[in-house]
GROMACS .gro file of C-alpha atoms in nm:
model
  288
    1UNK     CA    1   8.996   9.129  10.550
    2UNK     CA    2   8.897   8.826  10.745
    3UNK     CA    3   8.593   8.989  10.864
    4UNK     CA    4   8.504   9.052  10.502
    5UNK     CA    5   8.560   8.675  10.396
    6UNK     CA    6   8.338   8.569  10.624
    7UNK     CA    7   8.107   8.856  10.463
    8UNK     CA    8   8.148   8.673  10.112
    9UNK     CA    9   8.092   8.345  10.252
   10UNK     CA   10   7.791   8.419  10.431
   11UNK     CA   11   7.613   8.572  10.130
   12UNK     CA   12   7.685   8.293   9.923
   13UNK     CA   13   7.596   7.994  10.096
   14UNK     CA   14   7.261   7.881   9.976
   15UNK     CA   15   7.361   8.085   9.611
   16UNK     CA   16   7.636   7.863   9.519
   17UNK     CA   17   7.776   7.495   9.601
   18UNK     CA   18   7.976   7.473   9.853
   19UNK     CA   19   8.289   7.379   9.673
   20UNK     CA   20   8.250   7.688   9.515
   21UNK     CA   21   8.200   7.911   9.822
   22UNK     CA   22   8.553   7.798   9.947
   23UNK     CA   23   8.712   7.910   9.604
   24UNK     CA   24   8.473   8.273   9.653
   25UNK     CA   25   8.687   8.649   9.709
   26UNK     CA   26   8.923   8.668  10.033
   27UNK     CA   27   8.774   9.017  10.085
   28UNK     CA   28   8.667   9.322   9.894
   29UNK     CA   29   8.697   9.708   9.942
   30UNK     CA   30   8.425   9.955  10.011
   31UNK     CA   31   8.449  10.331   9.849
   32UNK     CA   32   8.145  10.543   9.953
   33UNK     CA   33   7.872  10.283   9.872
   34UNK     CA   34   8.046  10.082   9.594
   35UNK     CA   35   8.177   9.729   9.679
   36UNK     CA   36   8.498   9.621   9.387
   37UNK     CA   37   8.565   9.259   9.437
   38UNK     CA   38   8.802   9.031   9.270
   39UNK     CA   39   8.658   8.710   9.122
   40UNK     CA   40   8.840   8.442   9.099
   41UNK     CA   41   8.881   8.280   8.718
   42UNK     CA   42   8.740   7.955   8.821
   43UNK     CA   43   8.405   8.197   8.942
   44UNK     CA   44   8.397   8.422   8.601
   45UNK     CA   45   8.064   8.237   8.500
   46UNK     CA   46   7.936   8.292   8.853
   47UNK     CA   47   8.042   8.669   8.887
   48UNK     CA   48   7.681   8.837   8.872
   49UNK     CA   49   7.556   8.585   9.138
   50UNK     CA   50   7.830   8.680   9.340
   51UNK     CA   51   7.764   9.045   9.312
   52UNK     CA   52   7.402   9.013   9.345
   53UNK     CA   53   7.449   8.820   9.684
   54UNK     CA   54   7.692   9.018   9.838
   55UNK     CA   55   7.439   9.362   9.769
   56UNK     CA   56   7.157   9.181   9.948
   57UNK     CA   57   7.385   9.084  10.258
   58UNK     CA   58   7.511   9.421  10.270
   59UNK     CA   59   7.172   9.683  10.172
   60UNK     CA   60   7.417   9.977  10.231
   61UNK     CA   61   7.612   9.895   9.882
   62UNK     CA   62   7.451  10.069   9.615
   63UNK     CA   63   7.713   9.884   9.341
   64UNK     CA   64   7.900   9.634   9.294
   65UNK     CA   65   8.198   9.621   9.046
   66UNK     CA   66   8.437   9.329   8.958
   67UNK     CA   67   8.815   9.473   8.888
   68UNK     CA   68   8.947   9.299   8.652
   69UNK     CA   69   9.353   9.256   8.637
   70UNK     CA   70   9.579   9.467   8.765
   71UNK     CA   71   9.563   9.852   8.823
   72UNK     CA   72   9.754   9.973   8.544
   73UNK     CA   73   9.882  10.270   8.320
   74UNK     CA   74  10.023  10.602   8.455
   75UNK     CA   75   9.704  10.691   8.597
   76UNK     CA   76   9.692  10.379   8.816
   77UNK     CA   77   9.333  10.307   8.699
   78UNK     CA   78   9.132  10.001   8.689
   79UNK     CA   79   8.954   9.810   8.445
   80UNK     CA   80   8.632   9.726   8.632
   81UNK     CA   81   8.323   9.539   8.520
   82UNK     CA   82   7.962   9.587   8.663
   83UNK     CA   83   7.858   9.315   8.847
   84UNK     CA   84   7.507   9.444   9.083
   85UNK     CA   85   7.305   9.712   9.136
   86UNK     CA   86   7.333  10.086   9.015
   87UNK     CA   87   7.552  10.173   8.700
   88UNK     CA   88   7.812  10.383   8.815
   89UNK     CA   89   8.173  10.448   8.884
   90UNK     CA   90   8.141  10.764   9.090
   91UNK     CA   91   8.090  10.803   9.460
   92UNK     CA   92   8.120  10.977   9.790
   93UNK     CA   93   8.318  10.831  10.014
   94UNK     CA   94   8.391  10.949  10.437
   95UNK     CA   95   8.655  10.882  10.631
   96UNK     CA   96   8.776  11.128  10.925
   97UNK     CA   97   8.532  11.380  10.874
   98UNK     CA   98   8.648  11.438  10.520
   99UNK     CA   99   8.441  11.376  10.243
  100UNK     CA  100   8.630  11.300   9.882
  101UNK     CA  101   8.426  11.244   9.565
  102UNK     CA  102   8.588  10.940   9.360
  103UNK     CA  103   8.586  10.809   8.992
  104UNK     CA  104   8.703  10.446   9.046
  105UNK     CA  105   8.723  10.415   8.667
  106UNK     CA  106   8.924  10.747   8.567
  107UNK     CA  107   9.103  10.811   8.900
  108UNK     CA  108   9.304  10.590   9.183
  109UNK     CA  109   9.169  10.564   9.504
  110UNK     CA  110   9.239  10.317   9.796
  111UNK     CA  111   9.054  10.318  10.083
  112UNK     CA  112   9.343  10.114  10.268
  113UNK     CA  113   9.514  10.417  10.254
  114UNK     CA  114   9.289  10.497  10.573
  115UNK     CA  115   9.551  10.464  10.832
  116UNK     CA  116   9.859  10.661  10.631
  117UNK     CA  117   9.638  10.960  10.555
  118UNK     CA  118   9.512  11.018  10.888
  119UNK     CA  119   9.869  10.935  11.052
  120UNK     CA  120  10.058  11.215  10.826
  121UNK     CA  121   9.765  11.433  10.868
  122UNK     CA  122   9.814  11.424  11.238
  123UNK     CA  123  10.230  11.472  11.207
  124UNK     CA  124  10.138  11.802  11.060
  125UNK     CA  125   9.840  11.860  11.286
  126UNK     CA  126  10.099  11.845  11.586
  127UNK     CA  127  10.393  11.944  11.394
  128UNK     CA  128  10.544  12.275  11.602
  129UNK     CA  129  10.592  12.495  11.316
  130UNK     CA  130  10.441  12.610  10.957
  131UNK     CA  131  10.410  12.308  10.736
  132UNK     CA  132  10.486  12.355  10.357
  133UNK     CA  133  10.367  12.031  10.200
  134UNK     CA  134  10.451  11.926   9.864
  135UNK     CA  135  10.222  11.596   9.759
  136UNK     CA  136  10.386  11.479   9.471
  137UNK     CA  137  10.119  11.246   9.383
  138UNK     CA  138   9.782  11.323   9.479
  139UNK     CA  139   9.529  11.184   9.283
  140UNK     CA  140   9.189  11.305   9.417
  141UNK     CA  141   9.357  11.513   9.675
  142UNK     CA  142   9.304  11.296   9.974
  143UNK     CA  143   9.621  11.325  10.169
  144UNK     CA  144   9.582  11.690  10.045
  145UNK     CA  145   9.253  11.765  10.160
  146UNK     CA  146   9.316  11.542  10.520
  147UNK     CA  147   9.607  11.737  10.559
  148UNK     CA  148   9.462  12.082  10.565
  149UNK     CA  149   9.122  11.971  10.703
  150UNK     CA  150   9.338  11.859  11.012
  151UNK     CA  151   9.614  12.107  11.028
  152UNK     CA  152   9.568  12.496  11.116
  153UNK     CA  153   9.942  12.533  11.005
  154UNK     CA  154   9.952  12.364  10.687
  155UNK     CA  155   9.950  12.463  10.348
  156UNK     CA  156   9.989  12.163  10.081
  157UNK     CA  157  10.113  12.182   9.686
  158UNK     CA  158   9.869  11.895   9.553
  159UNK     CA  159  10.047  11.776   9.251
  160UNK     CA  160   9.904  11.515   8.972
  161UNK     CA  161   9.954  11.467   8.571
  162UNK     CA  162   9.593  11.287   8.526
  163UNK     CA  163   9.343  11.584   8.435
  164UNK     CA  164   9.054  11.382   8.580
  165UNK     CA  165   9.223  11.351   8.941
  166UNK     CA  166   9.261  11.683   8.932
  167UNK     CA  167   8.904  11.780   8.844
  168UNK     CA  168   8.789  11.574   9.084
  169UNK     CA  169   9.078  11.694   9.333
  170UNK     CA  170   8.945  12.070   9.270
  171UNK     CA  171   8.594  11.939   9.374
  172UNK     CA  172   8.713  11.793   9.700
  173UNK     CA  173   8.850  12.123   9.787
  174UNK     CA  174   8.572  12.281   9.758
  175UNK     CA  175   8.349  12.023   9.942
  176UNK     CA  176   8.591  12.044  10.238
  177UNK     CA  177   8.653  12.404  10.231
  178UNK     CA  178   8.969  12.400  10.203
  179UNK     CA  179   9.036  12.639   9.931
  180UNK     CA  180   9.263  12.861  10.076
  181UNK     CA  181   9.521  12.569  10.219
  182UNK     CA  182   9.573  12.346   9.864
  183UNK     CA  183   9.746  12.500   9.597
  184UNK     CA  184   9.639  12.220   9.281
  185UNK     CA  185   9.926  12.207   9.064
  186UNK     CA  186   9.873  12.016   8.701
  187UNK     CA  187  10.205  11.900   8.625
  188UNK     CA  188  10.479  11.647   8.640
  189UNK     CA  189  10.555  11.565   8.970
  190UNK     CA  190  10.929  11.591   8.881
  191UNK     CA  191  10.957  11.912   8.682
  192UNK     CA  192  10.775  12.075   9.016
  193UNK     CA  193  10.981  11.923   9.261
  194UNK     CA  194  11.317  12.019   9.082
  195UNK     CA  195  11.175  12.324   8.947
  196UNK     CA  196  10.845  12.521   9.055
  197UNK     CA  197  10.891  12.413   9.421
  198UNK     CA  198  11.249  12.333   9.466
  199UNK     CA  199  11.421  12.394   9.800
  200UNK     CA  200  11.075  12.534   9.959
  201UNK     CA  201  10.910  12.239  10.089
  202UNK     CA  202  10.971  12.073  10.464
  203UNK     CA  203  10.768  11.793  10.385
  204UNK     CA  204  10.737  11.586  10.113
  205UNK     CA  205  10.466  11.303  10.033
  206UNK     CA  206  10.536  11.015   9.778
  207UNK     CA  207  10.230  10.819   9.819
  208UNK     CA  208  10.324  10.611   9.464
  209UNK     CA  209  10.501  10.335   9.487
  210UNK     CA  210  10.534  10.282   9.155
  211UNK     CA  211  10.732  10.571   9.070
  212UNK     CA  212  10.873  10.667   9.431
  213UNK     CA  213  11.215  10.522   9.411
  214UNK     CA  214  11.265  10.679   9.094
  215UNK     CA  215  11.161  11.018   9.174
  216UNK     CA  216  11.362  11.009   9.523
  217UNK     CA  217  11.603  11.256   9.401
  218UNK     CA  218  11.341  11.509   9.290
  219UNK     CA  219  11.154  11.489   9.638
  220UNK     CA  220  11.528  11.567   9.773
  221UNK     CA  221  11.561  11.851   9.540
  222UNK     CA  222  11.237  12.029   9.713
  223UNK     CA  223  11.351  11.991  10.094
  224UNK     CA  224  11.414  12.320  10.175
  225UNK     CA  225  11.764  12.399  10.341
  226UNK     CA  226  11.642  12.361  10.712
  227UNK     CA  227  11.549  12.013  10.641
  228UNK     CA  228  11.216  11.825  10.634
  229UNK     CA  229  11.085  11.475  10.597
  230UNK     CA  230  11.001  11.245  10.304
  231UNK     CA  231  10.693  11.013  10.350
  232UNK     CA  232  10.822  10.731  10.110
  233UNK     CA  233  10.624  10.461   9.968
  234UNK     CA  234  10.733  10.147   9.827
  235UNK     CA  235  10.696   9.789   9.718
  236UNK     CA  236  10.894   9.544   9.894
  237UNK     CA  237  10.969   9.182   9.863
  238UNK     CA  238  11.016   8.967  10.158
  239UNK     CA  239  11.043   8.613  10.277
  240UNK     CA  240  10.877   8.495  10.568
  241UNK     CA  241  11.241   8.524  10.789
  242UNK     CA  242  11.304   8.877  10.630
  243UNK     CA  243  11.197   9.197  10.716
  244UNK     CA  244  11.018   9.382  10.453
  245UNK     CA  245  11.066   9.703  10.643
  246UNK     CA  246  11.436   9.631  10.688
  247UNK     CA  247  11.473   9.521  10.310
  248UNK     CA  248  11.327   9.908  10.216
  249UNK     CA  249  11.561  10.085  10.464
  250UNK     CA  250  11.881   9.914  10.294
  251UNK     CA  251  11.739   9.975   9.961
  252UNK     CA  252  11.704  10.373  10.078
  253UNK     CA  253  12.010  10.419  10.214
  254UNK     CA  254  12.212  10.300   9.931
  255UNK     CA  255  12.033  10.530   9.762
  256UNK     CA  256  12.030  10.832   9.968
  257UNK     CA  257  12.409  10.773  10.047
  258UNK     CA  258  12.532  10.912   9.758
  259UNK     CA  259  12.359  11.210   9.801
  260UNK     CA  260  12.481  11.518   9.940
  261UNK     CA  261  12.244  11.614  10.287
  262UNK     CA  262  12.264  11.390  10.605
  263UNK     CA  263  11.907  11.165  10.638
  264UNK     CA  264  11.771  10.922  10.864
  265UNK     CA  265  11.479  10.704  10.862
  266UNK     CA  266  11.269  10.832  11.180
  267UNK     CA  267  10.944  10.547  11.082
  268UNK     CA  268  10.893  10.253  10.927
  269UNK     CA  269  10.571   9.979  10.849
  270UNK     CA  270  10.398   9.750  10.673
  271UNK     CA  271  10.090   9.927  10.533
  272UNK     CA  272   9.977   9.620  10.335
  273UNK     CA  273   9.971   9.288  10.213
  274UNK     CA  274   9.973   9.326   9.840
  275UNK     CA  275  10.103   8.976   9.718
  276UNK     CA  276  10.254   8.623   9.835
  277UNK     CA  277  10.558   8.779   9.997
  278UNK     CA  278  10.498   9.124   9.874
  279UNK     CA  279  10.416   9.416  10.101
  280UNK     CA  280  10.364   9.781  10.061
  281UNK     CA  281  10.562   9.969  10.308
  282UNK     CA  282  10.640  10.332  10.427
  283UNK     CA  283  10.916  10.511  10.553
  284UNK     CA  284  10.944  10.860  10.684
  285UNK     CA  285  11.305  10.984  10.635
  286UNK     CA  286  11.396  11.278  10.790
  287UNK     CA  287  11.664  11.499  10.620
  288UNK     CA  288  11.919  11.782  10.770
   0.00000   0.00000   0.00000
């Protein structure tokens, strides 16, 4: 992100004074060729010369939105405001020689979700037998779609409760041709795990952190009886001399101890900064 402050900085010298550059957005995220940027409060009455400048340092962004507050709802979708350019929400975004077609405004999508996708996408790739993926979570069906673009032995149950993920999740299929490896299932993450897919999976993706402690015992519940791994995503608070990595583990453990099948945590890291002292972390857990 410090490349991208400097970005910000850049295109605003000259547009606003210079007590007001320092105050300006730490960094911003690109999906397909729309820039969303957080403006500060003491900026609001600046935001549309912010957004302007920023599209003429960077000619490739077509858009630029503002999000306003926090992502919210079940959905995890934002409130955004247009700031620059085109009026739009929707857009094509690459990465790893997928291509995923995004609503920022009716759907959740992350693009620092880079790394994780193409990391589990590989596990599988390399992964010495038949995967059978559950994705309890998959929005627009990136981890999905990564997975089986990747992986010759994969086949991945793509699971979401917002109707416009999905429809947008059935058109990513298609785009990657990938028809015959995702299985799009419209339901509650939950009742499938416990239910539609339960004891069939050997691995299990829980790419919400919001809900992924919760629904721990329902990812269990689909680990078939030769074992698997859980990719498990989480929130976790830590002071500068604590680990935030560490903090997770305990809080799994305690967790998974009273439960009936043998587990150990194979993988753990930081995958973001999300707040002062607030990180969002994964952890792959491997159960017998």
């Amino acid at each position: 992100m410090r490349g991208r402050h400097r970005i910000v900085v850049e295109a605003l010298r000259g547009v606003l004074e210079e007590d007001k550059v320092a105050l300006t957005v730490r960094g911003f995220d690109v999906v397909g060729d729309i820039a969303v940027i957080r403006v500060p409060e003491q900026l609001e009455a600046e935001r549309f010369l912010i957004g302007q400048a920023l599209q003429r340092r960077l000619p490739y962004i077509k858009t630029v939105l503002a999000q306003v507050g926090a992502v919210e709802g079940d959905f995890r979708t934002r409130n955004l405001e247009w700031l620059s350019g085109e009026q739009k929400t929707v857009t094509f975004h690459r990465e790893h020689g997928c291509v995923f077609e995004v609503d920022l405004a009716r759907t959740y999508f992350s693009p620092r979700l880079l790394h994780e996708r193409f990391r589990v996408a590989e596990l599988c790739r390399y992964s010495s037998a038949q995967e059978r993926v559950l994705n309890m979570f998959s929005g627009v069906g990136c981890f999905s779609v990564m997975i089986a673009k990747r992986s010759s032995k994969a086949h991945v149950y793509s699971v979401d409760l917002n109707p416009e993920a999905v429809r947008y999740q059935l058109r990513n299929i298609r785009l990657n041709k990938v028809r015959d490896k995702v299985t799009v299932v419209f339901a509650d993450a939950r009742y499938t795990a416990e239910s539609l897919l339960r004891g069939c999976m050997n691995r299990v993706l829980m790419p919400l952190p919001e809900k992924a402690y919760a629904y721990l015992h329902s990812a269990l519940a689909a680990i078939g009886p030769e074992g698997g791994t859980i990719h498990y995503y989480d929130f976790a608070h830590a002071y500068k001399h604590e680990d935030p990595v560490e903090k997770a583990t305990l809080k799994i453990a305690e967790k998974l101890g009273i439960q009936s099948r043998s587990f150990t945590i194979e993988y753990g890291r930081v995958v973001r900064t999300v707040g002062p002292n607030w990180y969002q972390i994964v952890l792959d857990i491997a159960i017998v």
